[in-house]
mmCIF file of C-alpha atoms in Angstrom:
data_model
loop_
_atom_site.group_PDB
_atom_site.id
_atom_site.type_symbol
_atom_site.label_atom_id
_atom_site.label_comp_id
_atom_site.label_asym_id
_atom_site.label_seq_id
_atom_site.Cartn_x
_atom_site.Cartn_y
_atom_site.Cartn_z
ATOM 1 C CA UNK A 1 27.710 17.132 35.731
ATOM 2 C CA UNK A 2 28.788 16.052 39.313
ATOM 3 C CA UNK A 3 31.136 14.190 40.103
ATOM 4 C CA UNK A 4 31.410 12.784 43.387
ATOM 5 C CA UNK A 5 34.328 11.424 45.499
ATOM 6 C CA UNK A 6 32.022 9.576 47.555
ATOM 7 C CA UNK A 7 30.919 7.863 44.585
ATOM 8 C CA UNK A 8 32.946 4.476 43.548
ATOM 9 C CA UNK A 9 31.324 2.424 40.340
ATOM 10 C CA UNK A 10 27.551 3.980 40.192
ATOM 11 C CA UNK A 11 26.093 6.689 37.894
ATOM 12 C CA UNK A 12 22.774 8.629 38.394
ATOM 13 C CA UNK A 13 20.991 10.936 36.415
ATOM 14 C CA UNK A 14 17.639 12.548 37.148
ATOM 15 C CA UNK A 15 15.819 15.612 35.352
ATOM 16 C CA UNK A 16 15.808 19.024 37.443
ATOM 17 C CA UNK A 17 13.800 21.445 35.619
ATOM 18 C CA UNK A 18 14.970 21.426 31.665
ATOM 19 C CA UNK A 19 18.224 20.390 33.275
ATOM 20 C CA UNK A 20 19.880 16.891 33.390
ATOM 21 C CA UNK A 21 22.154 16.332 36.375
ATOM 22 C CA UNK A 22 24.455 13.439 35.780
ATOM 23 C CA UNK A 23 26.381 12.251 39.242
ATOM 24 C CA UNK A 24 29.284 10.417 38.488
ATOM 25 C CA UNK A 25 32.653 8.994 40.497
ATOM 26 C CA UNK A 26 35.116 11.772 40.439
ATOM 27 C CA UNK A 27 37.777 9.163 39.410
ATOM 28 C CA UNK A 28 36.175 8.742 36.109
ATOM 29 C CA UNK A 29 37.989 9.961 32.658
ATOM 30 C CA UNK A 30 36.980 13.121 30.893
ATOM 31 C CA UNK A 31 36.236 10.191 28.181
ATOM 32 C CA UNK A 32 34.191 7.891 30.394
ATOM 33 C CA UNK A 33 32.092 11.273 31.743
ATOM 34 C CA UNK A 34 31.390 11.901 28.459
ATOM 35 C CA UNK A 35 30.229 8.353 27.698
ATOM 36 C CA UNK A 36 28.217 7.884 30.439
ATOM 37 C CA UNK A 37 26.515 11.413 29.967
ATOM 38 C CA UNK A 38 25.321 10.122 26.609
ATOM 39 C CA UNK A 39 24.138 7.275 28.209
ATOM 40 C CA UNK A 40 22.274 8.855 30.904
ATOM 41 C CA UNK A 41 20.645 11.250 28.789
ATOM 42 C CA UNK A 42 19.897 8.608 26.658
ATOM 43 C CA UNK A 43 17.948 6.491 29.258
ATOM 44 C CA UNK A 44 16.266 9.373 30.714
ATOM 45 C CA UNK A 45 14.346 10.174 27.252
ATOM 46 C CA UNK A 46 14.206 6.418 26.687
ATOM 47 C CA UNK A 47 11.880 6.938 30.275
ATOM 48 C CA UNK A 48 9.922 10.383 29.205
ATOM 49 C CA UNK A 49 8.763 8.621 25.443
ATOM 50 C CA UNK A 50 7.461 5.067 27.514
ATOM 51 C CA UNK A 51 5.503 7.440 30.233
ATOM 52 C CA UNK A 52 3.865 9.426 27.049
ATOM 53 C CA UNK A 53 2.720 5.549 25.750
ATOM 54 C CA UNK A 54 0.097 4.033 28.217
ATOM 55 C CA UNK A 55 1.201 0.400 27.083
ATOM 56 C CA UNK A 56 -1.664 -1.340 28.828
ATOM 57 C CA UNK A 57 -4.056 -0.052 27.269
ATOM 58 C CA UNK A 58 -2.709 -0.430 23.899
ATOM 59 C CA UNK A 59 -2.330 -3.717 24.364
ATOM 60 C CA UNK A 60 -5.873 -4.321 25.845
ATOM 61 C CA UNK A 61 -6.900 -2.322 22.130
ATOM 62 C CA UNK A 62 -5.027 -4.676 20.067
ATOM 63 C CA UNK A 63 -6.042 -7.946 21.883
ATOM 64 C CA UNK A 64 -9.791 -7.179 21.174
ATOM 65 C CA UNK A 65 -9.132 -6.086 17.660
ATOM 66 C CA UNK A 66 -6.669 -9.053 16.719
ATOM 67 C CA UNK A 67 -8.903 -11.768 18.500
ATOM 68 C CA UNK A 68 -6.354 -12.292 21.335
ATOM 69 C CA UNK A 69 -5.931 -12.947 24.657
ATOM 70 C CA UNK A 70 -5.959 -10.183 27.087
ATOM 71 C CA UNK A 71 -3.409 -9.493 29.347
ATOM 72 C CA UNK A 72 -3.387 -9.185 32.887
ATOM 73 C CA UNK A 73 -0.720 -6.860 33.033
ATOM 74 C CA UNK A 74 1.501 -4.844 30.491
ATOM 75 C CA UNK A 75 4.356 -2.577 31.755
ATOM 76 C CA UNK A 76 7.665 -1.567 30.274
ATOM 77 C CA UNK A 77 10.938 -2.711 31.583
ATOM 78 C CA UNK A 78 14.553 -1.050 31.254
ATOM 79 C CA UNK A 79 16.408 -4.838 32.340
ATOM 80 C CA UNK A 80 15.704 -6.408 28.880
ATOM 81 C CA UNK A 81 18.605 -5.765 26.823
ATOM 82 C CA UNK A 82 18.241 -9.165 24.132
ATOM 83 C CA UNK A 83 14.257 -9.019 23.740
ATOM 84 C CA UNK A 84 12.247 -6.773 22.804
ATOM 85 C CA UNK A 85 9.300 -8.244 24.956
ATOM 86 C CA UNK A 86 8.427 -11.042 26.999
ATOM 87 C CA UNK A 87 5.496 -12.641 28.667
ATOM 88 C CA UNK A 88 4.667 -15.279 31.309
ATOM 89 C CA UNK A 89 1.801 -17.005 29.871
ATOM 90 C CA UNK A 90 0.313 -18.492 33.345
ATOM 91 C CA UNK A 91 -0.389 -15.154 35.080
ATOM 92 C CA UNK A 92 -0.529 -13.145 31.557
ATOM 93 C CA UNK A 93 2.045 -10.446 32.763
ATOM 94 C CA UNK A 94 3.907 -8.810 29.923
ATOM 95 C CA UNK A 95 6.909 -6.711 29.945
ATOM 96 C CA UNK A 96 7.790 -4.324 27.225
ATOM 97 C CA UNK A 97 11.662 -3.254 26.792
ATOM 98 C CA UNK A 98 11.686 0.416 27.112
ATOM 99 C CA UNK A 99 13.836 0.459 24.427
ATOM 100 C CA UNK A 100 10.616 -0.122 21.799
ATOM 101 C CA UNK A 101 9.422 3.121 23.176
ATOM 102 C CA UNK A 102 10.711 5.050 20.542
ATOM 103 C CA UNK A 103 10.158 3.056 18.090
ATOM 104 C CA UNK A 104 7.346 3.546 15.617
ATOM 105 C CA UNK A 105 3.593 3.298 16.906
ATOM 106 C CA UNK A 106 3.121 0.026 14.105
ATOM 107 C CA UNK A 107 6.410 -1.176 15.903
ATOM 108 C CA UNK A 108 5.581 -0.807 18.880
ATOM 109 C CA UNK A 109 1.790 -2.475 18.163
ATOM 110 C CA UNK A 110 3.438 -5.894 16.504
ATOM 111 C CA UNK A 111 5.410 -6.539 19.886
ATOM 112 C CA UNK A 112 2.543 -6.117 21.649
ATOM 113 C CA UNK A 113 0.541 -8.250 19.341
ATOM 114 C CA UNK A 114 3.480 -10.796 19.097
ATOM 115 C CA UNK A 115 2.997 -11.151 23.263
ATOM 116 C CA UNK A 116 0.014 -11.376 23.148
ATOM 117 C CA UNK A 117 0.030 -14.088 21.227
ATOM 118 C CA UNK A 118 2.302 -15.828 23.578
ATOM 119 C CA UNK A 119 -0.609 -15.999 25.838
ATOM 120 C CA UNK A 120 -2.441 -18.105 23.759
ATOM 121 C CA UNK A 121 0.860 -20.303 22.105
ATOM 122 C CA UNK A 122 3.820 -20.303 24.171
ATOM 123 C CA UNK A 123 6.151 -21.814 21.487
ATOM 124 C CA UNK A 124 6.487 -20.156 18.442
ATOM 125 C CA UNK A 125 4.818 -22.582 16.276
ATOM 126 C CA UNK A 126 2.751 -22.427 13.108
ATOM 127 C CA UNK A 127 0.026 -21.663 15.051
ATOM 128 C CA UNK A 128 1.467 -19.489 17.188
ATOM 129 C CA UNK A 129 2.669 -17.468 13.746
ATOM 130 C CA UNK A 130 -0.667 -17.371 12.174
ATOM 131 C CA UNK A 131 -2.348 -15.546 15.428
ATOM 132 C CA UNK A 132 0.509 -12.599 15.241
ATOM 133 C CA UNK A 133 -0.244 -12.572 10.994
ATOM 134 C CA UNK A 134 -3.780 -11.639 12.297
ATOM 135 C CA UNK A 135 -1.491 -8.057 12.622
ATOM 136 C CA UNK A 136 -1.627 -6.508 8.801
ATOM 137 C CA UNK A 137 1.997 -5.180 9.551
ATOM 138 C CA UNK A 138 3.556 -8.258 11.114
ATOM 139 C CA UNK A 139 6.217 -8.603 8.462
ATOM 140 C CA UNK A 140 6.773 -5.086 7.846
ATOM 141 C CA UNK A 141 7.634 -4.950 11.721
ATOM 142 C CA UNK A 142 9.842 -8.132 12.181
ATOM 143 C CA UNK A 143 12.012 -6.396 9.384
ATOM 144 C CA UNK A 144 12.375 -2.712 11.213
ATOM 145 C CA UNK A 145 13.196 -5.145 14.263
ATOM 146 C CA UNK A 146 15.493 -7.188 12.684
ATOM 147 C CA UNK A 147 17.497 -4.101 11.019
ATOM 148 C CA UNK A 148 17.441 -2.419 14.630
ATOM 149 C CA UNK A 149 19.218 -5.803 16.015
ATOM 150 C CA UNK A 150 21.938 -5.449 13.133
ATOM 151 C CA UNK A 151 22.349 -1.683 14.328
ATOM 152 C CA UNK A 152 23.098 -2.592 17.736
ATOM 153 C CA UNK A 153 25.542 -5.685 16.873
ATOM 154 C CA UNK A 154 27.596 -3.625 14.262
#
């Protein structure tokens, strides 16, 4: 832990070593360093289990096994804090939250699936539904999903 008195609102973390160094604004609480410290830490292994999952690829995998488009690009993004995917169908970019990283791998596979779909079926329509039920553990998923989003509004 660091704090900093030329630091005023931001926080940074970064791994040195097996160490994580935590920079904060010296005029932070012994309550908010704590907070944020989780947080940090938090988001920094949110960052090492992505880096261990090459995403493309996996989703290149699952298009050609589940008949789908495939994508032009597939990366994971820390800015999504409401989805846990999203794609733009015209250039076929899609964007992972980082936040499904540590999710299960079948988890992790239905989002991907589920974008992938998008490229196909923007809206999510009947037909847009029965392309992502070409995923044996569609249902399965939208439930583990659906109990995470209860987590995080309780």
């Amino acid at each position: 832990m660091v704090r900093s008195s030329r630091r005023r609102r931001t926080v940074q973390a970064r791994q040195v070593g097996d160490v994580v160094r935590v920079t904060i604004p010296a005029t932070l609480t012994k309550a908010e360093e704590d907070q944020w410290v989780a947080e940090m830490v938090r988001r920094l292994e949110r960052h090492r289990r992505a880096a261990e999952i090459d995403v493309m690829q996996r989703a290149v995998e699952l298009a050609h096994r589940y008949r789908l488009p495939a994508p032009g690009e597939v990366r994971w993004v820390d800015n999504q804090r409401f989805r846990w995917g999203s794609c733009t169908p015209v250039d076929g970019t899609i964007r992972i939250s980082s936040r499904v990283a540590g999710f299960p791998a079948w988890v992790v596979d239905y989002v991907l699936v589920h974008e992938l779909a998008h490229l196909e079926v923007p809206l999510h329509d009947r037909r847009f539904w029965d392309l992502v039920a070409r995923y044996p553990r569609s249902e399965r998923a939208r439930g583990y999903l659906l109990a995470k989003e209860s987590e995080a509004t309780a």
